[in-house]
mmCIF file of C-alpha atoms in Angstrom:
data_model
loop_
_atom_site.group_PDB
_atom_site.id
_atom_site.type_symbol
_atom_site.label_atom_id
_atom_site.label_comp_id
_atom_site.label_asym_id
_atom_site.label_seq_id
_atom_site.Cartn_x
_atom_site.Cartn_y
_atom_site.Cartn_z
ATOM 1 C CA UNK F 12 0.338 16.370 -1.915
ATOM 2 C CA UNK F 13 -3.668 16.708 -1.346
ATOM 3 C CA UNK F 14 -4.364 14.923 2.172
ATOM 4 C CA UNK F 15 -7.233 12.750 3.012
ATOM 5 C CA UNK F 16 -9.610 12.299 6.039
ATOM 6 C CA UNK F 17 -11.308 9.410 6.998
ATOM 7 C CA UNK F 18 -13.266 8.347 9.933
ATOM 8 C CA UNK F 19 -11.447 6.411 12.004
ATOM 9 C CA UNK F 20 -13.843 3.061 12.045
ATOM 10 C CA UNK F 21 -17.168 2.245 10.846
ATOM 11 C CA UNK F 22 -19.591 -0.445 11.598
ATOM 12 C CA UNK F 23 -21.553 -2.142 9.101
ATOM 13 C CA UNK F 24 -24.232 -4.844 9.018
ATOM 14 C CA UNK F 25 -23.418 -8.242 7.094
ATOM 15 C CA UNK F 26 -25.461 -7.977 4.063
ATOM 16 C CA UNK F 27 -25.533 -4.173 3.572
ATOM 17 C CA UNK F 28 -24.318 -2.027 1.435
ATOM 18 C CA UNK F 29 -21.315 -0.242 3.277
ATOM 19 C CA UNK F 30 -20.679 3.582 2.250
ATOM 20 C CA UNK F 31 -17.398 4.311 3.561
ATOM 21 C CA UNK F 32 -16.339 8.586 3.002
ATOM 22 C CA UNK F 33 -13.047 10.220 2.736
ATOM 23 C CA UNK F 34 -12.697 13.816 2.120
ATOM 24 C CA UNK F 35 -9.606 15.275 0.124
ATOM 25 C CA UNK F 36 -10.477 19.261 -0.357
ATOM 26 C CA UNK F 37 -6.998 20.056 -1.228
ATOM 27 C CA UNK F 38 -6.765 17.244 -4.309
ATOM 28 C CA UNK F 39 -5.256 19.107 -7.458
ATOM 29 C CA UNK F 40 -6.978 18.364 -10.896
ATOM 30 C CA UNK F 41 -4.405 15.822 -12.074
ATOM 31 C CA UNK F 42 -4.456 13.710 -8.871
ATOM 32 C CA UNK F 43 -6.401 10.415 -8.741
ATOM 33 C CA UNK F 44 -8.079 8.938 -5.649
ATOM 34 C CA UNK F 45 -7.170 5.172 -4.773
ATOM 35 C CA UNK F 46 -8.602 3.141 -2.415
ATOM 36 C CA UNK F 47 -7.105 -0.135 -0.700
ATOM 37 C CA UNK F 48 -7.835 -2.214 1.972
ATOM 38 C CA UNK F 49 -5.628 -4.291 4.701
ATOM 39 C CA UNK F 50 -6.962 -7.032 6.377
ATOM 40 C CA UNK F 51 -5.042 -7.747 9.485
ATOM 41 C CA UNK F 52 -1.239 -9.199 8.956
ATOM 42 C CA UNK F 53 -1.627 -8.610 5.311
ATOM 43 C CA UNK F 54 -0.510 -6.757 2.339
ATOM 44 C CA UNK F 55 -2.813 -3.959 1.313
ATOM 45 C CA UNK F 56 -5.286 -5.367 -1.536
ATOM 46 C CA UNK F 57 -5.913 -2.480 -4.283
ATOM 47 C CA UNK F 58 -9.633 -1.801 -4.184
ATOM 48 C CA UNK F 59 -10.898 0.612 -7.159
ATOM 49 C CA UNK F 60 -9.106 4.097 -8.408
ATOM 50 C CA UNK F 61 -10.762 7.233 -10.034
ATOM 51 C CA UNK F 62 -10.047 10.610 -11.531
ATOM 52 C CA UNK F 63 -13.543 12.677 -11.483
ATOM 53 C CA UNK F 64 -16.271 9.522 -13.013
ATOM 54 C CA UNK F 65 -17.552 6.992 -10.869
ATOM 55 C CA UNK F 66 -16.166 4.099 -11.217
ATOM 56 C CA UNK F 67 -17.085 0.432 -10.832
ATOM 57 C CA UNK F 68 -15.944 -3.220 -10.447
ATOM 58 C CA UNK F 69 -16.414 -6.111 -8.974
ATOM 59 C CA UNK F 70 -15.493 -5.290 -5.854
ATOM 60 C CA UNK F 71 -16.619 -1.930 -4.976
ATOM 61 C CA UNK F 72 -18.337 1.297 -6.473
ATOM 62 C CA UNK F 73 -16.725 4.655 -6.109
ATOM 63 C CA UNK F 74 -18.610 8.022 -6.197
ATOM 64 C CA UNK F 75 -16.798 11.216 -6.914
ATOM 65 C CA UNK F 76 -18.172 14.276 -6.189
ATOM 66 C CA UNK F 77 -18.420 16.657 -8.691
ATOM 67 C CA UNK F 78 -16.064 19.352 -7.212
ATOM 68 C CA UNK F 79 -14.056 16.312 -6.321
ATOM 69 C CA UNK F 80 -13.523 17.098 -2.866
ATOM 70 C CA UNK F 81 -14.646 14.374 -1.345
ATOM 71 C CA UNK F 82 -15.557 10.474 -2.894
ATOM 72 C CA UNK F 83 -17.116 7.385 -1.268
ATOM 73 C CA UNK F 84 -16.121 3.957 -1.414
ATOM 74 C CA UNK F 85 -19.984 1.935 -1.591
ATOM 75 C CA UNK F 86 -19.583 -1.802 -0.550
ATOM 76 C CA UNK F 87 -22.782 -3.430 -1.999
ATOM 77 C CA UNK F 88 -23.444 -6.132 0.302
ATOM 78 C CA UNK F 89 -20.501 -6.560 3.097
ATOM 79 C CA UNK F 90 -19.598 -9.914 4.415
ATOM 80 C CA UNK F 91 -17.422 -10.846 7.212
ATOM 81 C CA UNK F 92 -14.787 -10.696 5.103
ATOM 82 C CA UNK F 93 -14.567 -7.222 4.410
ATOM 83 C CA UNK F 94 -13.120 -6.485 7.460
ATOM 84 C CA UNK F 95 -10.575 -4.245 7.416
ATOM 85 C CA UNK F 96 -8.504 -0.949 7.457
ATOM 86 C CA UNK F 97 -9.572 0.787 4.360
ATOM 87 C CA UNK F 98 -7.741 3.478 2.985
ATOM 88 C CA UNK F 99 -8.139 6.460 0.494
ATOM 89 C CA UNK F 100 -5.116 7.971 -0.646
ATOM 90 C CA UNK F 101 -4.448 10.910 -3.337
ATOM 91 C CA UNK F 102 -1.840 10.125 -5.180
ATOM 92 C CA UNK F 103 0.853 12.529 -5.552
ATOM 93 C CA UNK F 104 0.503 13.982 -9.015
ATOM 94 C CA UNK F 105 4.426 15.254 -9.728
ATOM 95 C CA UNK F 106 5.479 12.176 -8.986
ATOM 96 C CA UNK F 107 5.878 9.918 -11.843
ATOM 97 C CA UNK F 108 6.890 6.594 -9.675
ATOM 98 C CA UNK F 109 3.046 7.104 -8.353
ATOM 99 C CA UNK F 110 4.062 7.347 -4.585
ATOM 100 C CA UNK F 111 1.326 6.493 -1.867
ATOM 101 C CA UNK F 112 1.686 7.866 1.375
ATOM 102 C CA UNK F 113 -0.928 6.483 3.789
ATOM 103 C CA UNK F 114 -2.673 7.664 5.975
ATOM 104 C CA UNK F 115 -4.573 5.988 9.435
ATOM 105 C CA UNK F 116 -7.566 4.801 7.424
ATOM 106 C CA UNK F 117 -10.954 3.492 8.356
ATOM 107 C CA UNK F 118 -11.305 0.336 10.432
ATOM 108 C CA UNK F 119 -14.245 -1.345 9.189
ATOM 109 C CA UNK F 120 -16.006 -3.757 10.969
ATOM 110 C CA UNK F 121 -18.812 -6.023 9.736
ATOM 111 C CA UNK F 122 -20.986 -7.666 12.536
ATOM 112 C CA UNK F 123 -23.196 -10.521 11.509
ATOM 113 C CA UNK X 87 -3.502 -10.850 -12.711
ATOM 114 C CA UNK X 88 -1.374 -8.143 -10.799
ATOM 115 C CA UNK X 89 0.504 -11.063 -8.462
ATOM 116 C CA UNK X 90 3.073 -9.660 -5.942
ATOM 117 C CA UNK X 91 5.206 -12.674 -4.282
ATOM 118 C CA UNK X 92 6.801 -11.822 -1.076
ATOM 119 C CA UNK X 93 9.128 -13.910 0.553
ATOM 120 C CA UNK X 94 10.561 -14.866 3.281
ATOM 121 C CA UNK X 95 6.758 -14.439 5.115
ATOM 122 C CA UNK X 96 7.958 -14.508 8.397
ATOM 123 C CA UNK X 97 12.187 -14.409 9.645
ATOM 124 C CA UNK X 98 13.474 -14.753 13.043
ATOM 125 C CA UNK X 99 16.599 -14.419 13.735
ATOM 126 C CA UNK X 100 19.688 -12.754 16.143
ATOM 127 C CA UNK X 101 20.907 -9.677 16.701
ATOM 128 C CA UNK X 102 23.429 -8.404 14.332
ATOM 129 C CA UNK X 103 22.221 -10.823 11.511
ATOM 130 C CA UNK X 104 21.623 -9.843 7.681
ATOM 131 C CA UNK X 105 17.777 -10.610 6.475
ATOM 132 C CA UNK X 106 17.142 -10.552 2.744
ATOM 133 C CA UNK X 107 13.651 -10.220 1.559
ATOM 134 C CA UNK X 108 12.527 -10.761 -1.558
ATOM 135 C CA UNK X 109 9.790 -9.424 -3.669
ATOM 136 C CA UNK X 110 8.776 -10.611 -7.023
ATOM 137 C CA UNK X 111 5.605 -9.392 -10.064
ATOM 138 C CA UNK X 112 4.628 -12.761 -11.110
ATOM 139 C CA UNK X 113 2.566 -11.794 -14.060
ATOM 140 C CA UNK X 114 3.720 -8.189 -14.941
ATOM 141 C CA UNK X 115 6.861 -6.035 -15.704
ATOM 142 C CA UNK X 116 7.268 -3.746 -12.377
ATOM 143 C CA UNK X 117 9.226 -0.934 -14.010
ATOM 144 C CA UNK X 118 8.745 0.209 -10.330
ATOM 145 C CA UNK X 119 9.074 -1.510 -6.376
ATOM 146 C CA UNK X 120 8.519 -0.191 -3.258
ATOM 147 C CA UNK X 121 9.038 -1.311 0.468
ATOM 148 C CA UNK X 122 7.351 -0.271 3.499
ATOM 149 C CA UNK X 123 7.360 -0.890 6.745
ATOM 150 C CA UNK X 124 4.671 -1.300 8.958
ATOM 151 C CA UNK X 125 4.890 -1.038 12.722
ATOM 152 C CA UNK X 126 1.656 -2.384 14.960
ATOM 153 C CA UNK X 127 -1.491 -0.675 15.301
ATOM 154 C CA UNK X 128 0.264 2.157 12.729
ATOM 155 C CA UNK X 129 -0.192 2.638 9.038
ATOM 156 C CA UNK X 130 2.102 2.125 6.510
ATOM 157 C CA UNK X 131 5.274 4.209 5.891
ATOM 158 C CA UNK X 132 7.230 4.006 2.751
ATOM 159 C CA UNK X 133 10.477 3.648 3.229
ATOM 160 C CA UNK X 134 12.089 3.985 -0.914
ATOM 161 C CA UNK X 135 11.141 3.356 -4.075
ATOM 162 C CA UNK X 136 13.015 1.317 -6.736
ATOM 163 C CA UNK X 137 13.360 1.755 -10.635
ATOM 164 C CA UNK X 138 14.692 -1.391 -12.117
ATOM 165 C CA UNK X 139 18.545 -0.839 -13.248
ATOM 166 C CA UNK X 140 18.945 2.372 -11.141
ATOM 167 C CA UNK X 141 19.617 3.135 -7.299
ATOM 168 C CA UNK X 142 17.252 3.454 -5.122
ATOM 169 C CA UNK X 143 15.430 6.681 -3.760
ATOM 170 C CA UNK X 144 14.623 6.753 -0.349
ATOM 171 C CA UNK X 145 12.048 8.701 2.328
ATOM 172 C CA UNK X 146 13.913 10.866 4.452
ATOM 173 C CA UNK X 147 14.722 9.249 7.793
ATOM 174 C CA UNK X 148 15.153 5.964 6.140
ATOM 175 C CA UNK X 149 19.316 4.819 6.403
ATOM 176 C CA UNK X 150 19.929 3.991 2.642
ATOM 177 C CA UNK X 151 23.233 1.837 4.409
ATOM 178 C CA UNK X 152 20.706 -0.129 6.698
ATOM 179 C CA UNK X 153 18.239 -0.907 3.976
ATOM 180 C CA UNK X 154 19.536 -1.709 1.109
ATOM 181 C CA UNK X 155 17.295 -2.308 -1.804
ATOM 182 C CA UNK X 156 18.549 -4.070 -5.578
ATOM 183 C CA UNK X 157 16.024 -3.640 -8.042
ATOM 184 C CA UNK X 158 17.865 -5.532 -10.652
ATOM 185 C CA UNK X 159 15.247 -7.096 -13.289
ATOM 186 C CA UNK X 160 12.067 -6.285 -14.044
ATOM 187 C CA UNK X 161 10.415 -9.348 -11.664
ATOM 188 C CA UNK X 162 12.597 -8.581 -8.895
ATOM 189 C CA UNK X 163 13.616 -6.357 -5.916
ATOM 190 C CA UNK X 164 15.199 -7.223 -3.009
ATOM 191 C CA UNK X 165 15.015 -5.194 0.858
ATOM 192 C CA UNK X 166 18.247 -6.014 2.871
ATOM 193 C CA UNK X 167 18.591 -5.082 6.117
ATOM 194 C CA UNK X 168 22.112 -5.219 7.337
ATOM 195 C CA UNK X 169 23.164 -5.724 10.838
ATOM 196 C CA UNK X 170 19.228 -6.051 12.209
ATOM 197 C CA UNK X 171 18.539 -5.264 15.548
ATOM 198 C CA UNK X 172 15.032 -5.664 17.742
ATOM 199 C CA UNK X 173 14.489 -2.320 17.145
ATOM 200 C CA UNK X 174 14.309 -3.180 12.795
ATOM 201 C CA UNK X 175 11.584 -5.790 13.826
ATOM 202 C CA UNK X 176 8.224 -4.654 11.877
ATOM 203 C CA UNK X 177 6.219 -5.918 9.307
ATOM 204 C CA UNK X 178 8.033 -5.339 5.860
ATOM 205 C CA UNK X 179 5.669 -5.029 2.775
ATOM 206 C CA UNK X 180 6.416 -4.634 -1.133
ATOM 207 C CA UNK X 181 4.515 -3.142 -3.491
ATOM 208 C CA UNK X 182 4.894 -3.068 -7.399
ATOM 209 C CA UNK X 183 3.671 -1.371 -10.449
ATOM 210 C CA UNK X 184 3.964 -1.445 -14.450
ATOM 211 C CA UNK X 185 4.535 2.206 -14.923
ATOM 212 C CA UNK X 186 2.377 2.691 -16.924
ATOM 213 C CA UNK X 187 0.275 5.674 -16.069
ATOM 214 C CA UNK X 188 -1.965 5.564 -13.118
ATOM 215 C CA UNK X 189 -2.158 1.956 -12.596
ATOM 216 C CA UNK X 190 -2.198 1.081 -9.254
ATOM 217 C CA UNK X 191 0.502 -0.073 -6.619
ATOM 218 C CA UNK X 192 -0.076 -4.231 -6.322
ATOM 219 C CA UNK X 193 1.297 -5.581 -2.808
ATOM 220 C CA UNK X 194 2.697 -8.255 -1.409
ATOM 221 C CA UNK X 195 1.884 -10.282 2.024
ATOM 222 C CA UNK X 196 4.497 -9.038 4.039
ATOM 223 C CA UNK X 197 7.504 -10.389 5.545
ATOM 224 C CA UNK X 198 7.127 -10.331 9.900
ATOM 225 C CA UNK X 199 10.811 -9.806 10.834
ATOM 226 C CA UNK X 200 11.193 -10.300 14.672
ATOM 227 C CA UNK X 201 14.886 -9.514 15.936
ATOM 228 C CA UNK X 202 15.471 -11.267 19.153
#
């Protein structure tokens, strides 16, 4: 299964658009990139998924690259509230339950 | 949409006690469950993963006798850990998804289990 590396912690201004990257060089053309977030003594909260577009909602923008080795996760204007440990994961692509493993994640931190 | 109810949200209890922990998809059919446990300042490690009507399948290093899991409807999947002891305490978290291709994992809030 394709592994992913993130920075361990970011700081990001309130207000600001926050660009958090994860690289995943080994990802397999099949194998879709999630990304979820865990505020502290929570559940993880899913965040946005893709295969090779970008992708949008409500919550977040993600940006694929085209060789797919790498994506970023764009928060358009970070509160307070998006503190957390954000993580990218590949899922597994032979598994059919859709397995996530995680991995250590980001720790985001937005500062007022 | 995509509601995961855990509960108990917190347990404490003795040594040697049973804890059930239940997880429930309030507004979808979760053809598939999964518990993890999450010890502090470390990520999340899966611990098995649940098809409704069939046994469980679980991570290696994970004691399928300690933990056992009933995924018996389609709303509903239980974690049971049998004879707990402080070193079982963690945070225990359930996740659940409709099976349907890649749609994503939706999680519960965790259950803080403290073994005194």
């Amino acid at each position: 299964d394709a592994k992913t590396t993130q920075p361990p912690s970011m700081d990001c201004a309130e207000g600001r658009a926050a660009n958090l990257p994860c690289n995943h060089s080994t990802i397999s053309g099949n194998e879709y990139v999630y990304w979820y977030r865990q505020i502290h003594s929570q559940g993880p909260q899913y965040i946005i998924h893709g295969l090779k577009n970008n992708e949008t909602n409500e919550m977040a923008s993600l940006i694929i690259t085209e060789d797919r080795k790498s994506s970023t996760l764009i928060l358009p204007h970070a509160t307070l509230r998006d503190t957390a440990v954000y993580y990218c994961i590949v899922r597994v692509a032979t598994d059919s339950w859709g397995k996530l493993q995680f991995g250590a994640g980001t720790q985001v931190v937005v500062t007022p | 949409g995509a509601v995961v109810s855990q509960h108990p949200s917190r347990v404490i209890c003795k040594s040697g006690t049973s804890v059930k922990i239940e997880c429930r998809s309030l507004d979808f059919q979760a053809t598939t469950m999964f518990w993890y446990r999450q010890f502090p300042k470390q990520s999340l490690m899966l611990m098995a993963t649940s098809n409704e009507g069939s046994k469980a399948t679980y991570e290696q290093g994970v004691e399928k006798d300690k933990f056992l899991i009933n995924h018996a409807s389609l709303t509903l999947s239980t974690l049971t850990v049998t004879s707990a002891h402080p070193e079982d305490s963690s945070f225990y978290i359930c996740s659940a998804r409709d099976g349907r291709g890649y749609q994503p994992q939706h999680f519960g809030d965790g259950t803080r289990l403290s073994i005194l």
